[in-house]
Short mmCIF file of C-alpha atoms in Angstrom, two decimals:
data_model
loop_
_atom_site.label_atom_id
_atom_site.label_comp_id
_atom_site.label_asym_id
_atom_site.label_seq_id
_atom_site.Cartn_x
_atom_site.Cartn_y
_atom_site.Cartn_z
CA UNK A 6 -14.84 29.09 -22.46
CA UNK A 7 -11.04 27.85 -23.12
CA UNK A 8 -9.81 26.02 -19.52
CA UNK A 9 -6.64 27.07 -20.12
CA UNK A 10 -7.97 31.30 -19.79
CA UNK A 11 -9.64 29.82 -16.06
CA UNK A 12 -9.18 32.62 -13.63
CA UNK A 13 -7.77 30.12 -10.61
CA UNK A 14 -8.26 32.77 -7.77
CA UNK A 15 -12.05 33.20 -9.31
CA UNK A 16 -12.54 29.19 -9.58
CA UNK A 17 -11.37 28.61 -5.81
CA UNK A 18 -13.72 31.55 -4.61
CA UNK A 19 -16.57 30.22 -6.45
CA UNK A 20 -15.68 26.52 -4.97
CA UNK A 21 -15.79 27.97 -1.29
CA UNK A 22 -19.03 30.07 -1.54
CA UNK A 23 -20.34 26.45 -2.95
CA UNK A 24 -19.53 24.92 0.60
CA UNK A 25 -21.10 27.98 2.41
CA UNK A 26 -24.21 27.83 -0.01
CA UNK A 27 -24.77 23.83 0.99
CA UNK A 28 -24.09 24.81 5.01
CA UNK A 29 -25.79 28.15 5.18
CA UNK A 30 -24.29 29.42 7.62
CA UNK A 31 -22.08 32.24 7.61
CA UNK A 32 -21.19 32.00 11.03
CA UNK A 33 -18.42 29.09 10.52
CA UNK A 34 -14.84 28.88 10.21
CA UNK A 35 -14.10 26.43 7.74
CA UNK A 36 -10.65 24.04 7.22
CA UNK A 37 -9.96 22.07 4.16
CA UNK A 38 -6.89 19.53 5.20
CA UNK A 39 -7.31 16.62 2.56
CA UNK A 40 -5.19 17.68 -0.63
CA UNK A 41 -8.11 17.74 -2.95
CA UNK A 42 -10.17 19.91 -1.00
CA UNK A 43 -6.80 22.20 -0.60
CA UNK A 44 -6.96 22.49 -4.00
CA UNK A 45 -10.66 23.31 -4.64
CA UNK A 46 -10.74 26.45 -2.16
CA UNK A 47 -7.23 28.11 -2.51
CA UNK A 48 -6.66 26.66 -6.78
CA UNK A 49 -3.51 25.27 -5.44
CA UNK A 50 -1.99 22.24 -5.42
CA UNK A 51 1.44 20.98 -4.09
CA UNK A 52 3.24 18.73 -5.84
CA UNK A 53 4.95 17.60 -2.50
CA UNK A 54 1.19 15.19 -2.54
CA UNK A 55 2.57 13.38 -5.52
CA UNK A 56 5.85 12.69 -3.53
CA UNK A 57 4.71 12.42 0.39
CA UNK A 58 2.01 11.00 2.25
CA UNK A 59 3.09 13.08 4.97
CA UNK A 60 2.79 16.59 3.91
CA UNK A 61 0.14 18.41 5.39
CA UNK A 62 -1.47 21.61 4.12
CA UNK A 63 -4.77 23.27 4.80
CA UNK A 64 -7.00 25.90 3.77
CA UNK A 65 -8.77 27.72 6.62
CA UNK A 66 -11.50 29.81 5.66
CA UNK A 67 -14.68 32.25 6.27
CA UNK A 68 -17.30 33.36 4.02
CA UNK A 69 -15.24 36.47 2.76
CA UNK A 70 -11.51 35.58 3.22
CA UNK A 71 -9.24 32.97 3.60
CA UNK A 72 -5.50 31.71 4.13
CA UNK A 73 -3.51 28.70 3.33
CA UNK A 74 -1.13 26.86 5.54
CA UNK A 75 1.31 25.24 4.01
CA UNK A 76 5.46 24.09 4.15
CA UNK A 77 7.89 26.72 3.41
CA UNK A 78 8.81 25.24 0.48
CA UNK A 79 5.58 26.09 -1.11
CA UNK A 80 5.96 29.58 -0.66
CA UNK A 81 6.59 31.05 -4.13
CA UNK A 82 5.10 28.02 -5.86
CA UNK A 83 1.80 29.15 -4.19
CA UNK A 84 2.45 32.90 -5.02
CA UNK A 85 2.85 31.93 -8.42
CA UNK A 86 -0.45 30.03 -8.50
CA UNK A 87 -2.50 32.19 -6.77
CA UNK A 88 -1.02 35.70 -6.89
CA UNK A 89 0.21 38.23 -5.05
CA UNK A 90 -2.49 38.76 -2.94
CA UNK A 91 -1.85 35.12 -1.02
CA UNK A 92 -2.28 35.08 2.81
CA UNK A 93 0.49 32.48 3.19
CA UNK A 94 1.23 30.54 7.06
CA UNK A 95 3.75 28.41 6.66
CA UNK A 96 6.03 26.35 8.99
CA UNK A 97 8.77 23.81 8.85
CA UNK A 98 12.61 24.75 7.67
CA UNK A 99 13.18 25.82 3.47
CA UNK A 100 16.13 28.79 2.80
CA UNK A 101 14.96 31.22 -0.19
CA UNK A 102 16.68 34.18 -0.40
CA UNK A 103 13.67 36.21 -0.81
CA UNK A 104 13.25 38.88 1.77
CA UNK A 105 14.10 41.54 -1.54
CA UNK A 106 11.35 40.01 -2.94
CA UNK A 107 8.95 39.50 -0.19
CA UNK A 108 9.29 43.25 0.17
CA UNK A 109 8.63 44.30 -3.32
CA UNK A 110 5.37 42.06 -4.03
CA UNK A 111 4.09 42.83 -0.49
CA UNK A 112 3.65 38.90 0.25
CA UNK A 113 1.54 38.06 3.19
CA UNK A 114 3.38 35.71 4.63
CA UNK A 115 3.38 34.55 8.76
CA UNK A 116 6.16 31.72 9.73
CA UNK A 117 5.82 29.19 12.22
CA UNK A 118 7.87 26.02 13.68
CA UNK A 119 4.90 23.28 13.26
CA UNK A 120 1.86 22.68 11.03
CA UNK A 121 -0.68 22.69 14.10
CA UNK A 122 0.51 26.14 14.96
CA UNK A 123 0.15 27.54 11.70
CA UNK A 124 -3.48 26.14 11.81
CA UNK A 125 -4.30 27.04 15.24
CA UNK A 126 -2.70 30.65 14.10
CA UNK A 127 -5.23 30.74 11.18
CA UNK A 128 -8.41 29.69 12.83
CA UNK A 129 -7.66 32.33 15.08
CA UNK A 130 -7.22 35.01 12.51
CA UNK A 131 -10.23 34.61 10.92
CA UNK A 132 -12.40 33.65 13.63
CA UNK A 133 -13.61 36.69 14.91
CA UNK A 134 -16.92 36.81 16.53
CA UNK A 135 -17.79 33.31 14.69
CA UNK A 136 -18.61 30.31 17.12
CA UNK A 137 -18.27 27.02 14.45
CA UNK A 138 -15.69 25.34 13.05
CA UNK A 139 -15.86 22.87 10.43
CA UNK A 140 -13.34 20.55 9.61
CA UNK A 141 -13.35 18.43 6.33
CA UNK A 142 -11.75 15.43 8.03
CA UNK A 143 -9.92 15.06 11.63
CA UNK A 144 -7.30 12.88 10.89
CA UNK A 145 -5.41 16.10 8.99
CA UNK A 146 -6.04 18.42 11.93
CA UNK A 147 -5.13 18.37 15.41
CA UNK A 148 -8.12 18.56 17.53
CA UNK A 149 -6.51 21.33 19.89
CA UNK A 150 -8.12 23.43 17.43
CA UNK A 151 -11.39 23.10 18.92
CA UNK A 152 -10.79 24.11 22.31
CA UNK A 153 -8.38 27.02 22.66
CA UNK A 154 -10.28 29.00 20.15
CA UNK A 155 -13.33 28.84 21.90
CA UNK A 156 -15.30 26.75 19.01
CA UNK A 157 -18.16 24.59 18.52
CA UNK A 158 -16.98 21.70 16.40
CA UNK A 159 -19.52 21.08 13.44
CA UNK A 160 -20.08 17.21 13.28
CA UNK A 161 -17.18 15.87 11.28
CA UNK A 162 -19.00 13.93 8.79
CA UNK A 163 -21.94 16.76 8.30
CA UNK A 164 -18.63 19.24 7.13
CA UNK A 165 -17.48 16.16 4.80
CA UNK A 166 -20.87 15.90 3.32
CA UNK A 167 -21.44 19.70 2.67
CA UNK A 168 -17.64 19.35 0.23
CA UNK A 169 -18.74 16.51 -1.01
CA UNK A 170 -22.38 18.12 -2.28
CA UNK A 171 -20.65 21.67 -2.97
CA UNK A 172 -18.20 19.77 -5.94
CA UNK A 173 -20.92 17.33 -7.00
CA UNK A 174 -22.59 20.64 -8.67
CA UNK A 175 -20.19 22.02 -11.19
CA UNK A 176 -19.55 26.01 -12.28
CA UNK A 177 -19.10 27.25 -15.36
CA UNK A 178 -15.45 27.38 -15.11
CA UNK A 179 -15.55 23.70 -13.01
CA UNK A 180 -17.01 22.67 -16.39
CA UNK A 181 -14.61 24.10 -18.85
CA UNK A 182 -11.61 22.63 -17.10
CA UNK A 183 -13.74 19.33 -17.69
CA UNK A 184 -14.21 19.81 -21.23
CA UNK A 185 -10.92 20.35 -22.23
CA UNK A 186 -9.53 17.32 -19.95
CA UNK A 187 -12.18 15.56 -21.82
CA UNK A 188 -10.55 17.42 -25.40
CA UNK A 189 -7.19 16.42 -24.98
CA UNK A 190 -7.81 12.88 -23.43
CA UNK A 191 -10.19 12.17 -26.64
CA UNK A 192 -7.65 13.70 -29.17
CA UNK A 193 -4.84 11.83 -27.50
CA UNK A 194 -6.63 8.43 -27.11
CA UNK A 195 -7.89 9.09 -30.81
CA UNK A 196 -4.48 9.46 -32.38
CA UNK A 197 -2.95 6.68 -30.71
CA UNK A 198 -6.25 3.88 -32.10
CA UNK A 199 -5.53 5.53 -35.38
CA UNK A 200 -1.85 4.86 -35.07
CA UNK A 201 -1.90 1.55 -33.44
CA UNK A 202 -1.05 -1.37 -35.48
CA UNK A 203 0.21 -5.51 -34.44
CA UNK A 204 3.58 -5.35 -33.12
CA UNK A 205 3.43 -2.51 -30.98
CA UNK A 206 3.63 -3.05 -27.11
CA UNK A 207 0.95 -2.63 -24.78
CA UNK A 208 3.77 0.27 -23.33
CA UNK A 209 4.48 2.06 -26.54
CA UNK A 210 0.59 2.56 -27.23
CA UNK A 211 0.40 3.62 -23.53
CA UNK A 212 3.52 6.05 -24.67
CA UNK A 213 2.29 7.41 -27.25
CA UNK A 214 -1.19 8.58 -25.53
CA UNK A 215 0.88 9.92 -22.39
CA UNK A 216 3.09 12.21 -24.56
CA UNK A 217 -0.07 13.32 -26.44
CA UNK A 218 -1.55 14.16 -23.05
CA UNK A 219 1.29 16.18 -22.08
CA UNK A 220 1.66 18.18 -25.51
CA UNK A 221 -1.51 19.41 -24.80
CA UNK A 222 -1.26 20.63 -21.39
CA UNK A 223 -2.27 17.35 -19.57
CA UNK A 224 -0.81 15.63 -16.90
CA UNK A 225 -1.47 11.64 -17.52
CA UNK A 226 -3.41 10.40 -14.25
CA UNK A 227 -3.87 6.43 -15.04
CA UNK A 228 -3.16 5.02 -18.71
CA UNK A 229 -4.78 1.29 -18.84
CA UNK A 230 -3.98 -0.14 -21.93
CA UNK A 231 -4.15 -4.29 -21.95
CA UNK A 232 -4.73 -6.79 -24.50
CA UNK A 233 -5.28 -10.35 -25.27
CA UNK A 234 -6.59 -12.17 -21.91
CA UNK A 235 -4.68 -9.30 -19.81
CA UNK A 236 -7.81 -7.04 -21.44
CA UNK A 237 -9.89 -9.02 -18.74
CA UNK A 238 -7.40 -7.33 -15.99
CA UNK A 239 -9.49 -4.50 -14.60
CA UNK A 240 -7.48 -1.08 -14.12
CA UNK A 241 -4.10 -3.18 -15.12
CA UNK A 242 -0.41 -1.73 -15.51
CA UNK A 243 0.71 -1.84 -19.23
CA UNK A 244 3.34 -4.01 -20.06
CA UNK A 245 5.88 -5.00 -22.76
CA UNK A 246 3.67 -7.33 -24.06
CA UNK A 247 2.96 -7.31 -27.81
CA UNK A 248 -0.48 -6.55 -29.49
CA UNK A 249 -1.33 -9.44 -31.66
CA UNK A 250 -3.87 -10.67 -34.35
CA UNK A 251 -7.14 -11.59 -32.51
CA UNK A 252 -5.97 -9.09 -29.64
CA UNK A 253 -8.90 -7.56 -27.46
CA UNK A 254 -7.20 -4.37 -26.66
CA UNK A 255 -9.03 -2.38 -23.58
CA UNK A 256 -7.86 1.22 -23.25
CA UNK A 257 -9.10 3.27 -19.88
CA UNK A 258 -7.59 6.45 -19.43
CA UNK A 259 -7.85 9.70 -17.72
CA UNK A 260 -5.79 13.00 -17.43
CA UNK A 261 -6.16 16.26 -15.26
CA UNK A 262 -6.27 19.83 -17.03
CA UNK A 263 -5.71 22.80 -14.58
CA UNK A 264 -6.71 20.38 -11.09
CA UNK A 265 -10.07 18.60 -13.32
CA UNK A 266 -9.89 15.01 -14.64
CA UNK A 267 -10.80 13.00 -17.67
CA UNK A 268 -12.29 9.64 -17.58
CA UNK A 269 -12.13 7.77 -21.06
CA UNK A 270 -12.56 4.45 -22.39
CA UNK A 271 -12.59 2.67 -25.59
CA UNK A 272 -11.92 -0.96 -27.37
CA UNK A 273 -10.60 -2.15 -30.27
CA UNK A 274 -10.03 -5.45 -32.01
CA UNK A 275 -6.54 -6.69 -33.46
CA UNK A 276 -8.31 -7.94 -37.07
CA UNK A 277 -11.35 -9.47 -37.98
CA UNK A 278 -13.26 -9.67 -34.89
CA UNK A 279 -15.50 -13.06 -34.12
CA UNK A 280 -19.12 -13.52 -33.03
CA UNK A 281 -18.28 -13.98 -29.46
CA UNK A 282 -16.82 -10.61 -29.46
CA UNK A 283 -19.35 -8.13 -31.82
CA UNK A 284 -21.75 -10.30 -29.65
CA UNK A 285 -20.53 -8.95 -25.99
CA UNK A 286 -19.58 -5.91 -27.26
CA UNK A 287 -22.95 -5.30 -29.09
CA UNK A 288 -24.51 -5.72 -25.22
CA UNK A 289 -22.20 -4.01 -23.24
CA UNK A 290 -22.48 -1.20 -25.67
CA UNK A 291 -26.63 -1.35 -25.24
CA UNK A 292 -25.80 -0.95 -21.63
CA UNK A 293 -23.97 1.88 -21.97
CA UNK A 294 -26.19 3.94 -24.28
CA UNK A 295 -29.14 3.20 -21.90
CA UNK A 296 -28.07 4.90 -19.03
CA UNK A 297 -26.38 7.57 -21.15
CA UNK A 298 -29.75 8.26 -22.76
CA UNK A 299 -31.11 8.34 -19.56
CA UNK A 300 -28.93 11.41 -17.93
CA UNK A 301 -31.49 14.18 -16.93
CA UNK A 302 -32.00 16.38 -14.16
CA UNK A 303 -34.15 13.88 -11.46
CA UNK A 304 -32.80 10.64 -12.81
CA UNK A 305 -32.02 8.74 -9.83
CA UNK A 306 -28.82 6.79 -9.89
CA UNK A 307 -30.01 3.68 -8.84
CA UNK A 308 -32.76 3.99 -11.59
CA UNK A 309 -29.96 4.67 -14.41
CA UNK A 310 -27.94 0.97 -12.82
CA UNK A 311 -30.51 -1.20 -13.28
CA UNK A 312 -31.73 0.07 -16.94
CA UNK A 313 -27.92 -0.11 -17.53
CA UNK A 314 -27.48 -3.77 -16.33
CA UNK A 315 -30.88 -4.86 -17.42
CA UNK A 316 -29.95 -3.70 -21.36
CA UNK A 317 -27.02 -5.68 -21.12
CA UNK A 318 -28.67 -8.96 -20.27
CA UNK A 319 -31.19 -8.25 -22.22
CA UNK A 320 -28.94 -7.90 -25.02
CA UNK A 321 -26.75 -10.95 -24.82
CA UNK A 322 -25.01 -11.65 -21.59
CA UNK A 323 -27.66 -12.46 -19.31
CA UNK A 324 -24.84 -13.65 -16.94
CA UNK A 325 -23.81 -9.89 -16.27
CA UNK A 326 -23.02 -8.28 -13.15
CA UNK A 327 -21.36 -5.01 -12.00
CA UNK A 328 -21.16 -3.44 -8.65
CA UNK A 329 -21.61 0.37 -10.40
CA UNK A 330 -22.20 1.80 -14.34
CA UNK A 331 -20.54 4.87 -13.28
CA UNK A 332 -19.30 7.73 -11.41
CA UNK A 333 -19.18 11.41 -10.63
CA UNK A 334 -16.35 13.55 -12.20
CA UNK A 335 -14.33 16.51 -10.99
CA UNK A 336 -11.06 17.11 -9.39
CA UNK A 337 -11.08 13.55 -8.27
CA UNK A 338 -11.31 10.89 -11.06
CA UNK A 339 -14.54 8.86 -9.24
CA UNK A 340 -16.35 10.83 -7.11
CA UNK A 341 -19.60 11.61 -6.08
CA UNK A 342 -22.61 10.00 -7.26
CA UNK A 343 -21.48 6.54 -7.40
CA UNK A 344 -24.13 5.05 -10.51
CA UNK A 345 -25.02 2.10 -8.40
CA UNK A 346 -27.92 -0.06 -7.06
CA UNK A 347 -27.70 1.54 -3.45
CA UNK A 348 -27.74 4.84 -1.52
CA UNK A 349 -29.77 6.36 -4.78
CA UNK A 350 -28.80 9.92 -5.34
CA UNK A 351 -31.08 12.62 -7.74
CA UNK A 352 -29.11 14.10 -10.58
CA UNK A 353 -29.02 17.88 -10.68
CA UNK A 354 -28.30 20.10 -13.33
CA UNK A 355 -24.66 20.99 -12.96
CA UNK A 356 -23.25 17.55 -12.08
CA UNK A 357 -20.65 15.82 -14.41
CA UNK A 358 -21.26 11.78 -14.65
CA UNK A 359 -19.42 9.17 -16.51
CA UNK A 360 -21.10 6.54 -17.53
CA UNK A 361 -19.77 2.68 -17.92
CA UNK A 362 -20.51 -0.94 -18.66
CA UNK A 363 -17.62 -2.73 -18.50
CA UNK A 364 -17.20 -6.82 -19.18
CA UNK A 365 -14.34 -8.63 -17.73
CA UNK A 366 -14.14 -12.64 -18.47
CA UNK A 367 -10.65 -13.87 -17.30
CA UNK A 368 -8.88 -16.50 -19.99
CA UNK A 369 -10.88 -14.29 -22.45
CA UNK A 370 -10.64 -10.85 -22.55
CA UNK A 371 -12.23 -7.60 -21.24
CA UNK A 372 -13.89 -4.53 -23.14
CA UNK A 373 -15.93 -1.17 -22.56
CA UNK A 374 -16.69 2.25 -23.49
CA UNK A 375 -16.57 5.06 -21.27
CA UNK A 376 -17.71 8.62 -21.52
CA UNK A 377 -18.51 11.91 -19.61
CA UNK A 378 -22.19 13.24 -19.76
CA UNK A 379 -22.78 17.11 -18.20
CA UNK A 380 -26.63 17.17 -16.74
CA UNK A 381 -28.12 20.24 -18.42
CA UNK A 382 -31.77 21.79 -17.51
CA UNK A 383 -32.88 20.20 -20.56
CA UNK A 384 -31.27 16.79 -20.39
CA UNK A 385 -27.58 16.22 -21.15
CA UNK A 386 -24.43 17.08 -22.99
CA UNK A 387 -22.02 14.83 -23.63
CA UNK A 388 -18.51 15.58 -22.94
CA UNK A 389 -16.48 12.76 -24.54
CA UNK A 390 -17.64 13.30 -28.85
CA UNK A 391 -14.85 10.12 -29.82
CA UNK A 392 -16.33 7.62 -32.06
CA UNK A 393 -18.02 4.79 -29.55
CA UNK A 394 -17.87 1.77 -31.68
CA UNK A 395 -15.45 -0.92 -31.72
CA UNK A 396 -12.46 0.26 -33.51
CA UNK A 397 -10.05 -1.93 -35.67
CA UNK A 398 -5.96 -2.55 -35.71
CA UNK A 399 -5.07 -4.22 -38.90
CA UNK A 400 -3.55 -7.57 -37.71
#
């Protein structure tokens, strides 16, 4: 399946009967208030969270229905998203000239002074006889809820951890939006190595994979791309610094498709590269394929760090250290499982993991390879294809 033919309303139904599934419970009203969980059970997402810390939205929902509170302003943006079947509360002061239009789609849509009373408003609607209420975090909803409506408040960090196991486990349609974030972040990423030559500037290689990201469909999340000793500079601004002869050059970047993200990283090597290089990139790279061998369905986390660190020692930096080798994958860029030594975590089929073993040395450089691995019921399939060895600018 193409991401881009994703039926949204369909994707944010499946992603709140995931939640119920991991409570099971049916007798729970449900609100979503942090923007990421807003957009996994209604498919939307504001832009007003890429411009204000301050906006507030929510999803409030039941096993069968659901409504999302939101700012006026919002209105048709969501309509357009979701369809014309949106159960829209909003609140706070926008002017559309709409009521023609309101009319002729039939837009559910309630209006309210304050964000708390458009909550309140919707807990109330779809309460009926239910006697929970979950909430995904308290510090984006007042806790008047609780009271007026007659609710028992579900522990605050048992709701957290039922979202938080619901989008570890990936859908079918979770997963194509994955894939082709992963397509267009390899194709743009691939292009630009190919085109990169000395001269250029850290920026105009950076450049050149954004606008690939966006001819595609992408929307550029992070775009790392340092060389020389800045390679060393973990998660590092580009700058107008040019790539030179006997340039590490560390490129870590990631895009969203349709709400899903990418996570890729690869290195190359201005020229002829030296022994001390091939060397730590030989081990880091031994690292890498280790724990990406390793991805199967009851692989333990903490089982897949230590192989991971161990190959790299092993290999030819016994110095190394890391605090993880990787990271879950979904509409958040690191999310759960963490791949590290503590709280070990069992790998289902369904999950999306990236897998990492990164080397930073300050005054010399930095390097690593980073790809996405789906957990099958067989093993694994990776998600990144792009070549994995250490690629070459002509100096």
């Amino acid at each position: 399946m193409d991401g881009a033919s994703v039926d949204v309303k369909e994707l944010a139904r499946r992603n709140r009967q995931a939640i119920f599934n991991q409570i099971g419970d049916s007798n729970v009203v449900l609100v979503a208030t942090q923007p990421h969980h807003v957009f996994y059970c209604s498919g939307y997402k504001s832009m007003g969270f890429d411009t204000s810390w301050l906006l507030k939205m929510a999803v409030v929902f039941v096993a069968d229905d659901w409504i999302l509170v939101g700012p006026k302003a919002d209105l048709w943006s969501a309509a357009e998203t979701v369809g014309k079947d949106l159960r829209y509360f909003c609140y706070g002061n926008f002017f559309f000239d709409d009521q023609e239009l309101r009319e002729r789609e039939g837009t559910d849509v309630v209006e309210f002074a304050t964000f708390d009373e458009a909550l309140s408003a919707a807990v109330a609607q779809l309460a009926g006889d239910r006697h929970k209420l979950g909430i995904d975090s308290m510090d984006g909803a007042s806790h008047t809820l609780v009271s007026p409506q007659g609710l028992q408040l579900i522990d605050a960090r048992a709701t957290a951890a039922f979202f938080r196991d619901a989008r570890s486990v990936k859908n079918p349609l979770e997963i194509s939006l994955l894939r082709s974030a992963s397509d267009l972040t390899e194709v743009a990423l691939g292009n630009a190595l190919r085109d990169a030559k000395a001269g250029m500037t850290e920026y105009e290689l950076a450049a050149r994979i954004s606008a690939e990201m966006i001819s595609q469909g992408g929307s550029p999340g992070f775009v790392v791309v340092t060389s020389g000793e800045r390679s060393a500079l973990a998660d590092a601004y580009p700058t107008r610094r040019p790539i030179a002869a006997n340039d590490i050059v560390r490129i870590d970047v990631g895009a969203t498709f349709g709400g899903y993200w990418s996570d890729t990283a690869r290195t190359a090597f201005v020229g002829e590269p030296g022994k001390d290089v091939l060397l730590a990139f030989a081990a880091t790279s031994m690292g890498h394929r280790k724990a990406s061998d390793m991805v199967a369905p009851g692989m333990t986390t903490d089982a897949l760090f230590h192989e991971a660190v161990a190959a790299v020692r092993q290999a030819g930096l016994p110095q190394y250290k890391r605090h993880h080798v990787g990271h879950g994958l979904g509409i958040e860029s690191h999310e759960y499982p963490t791949i590290a030594a503590s709280n070990p975590v069992t790998l289902l089929e369904g999950m999306v993991v990236n897998i990492e073993a990164p080397y930073y040395r300050p005054g010399w450089g930095g390097m690593m390879s980073e790809d996405t691995f789906l957990v099958t019921t067989t093993g694994v399939e990776a998600l990144t294809r792009l070549d994995r060895e250490l690629f070459v600018i002509p100096a």
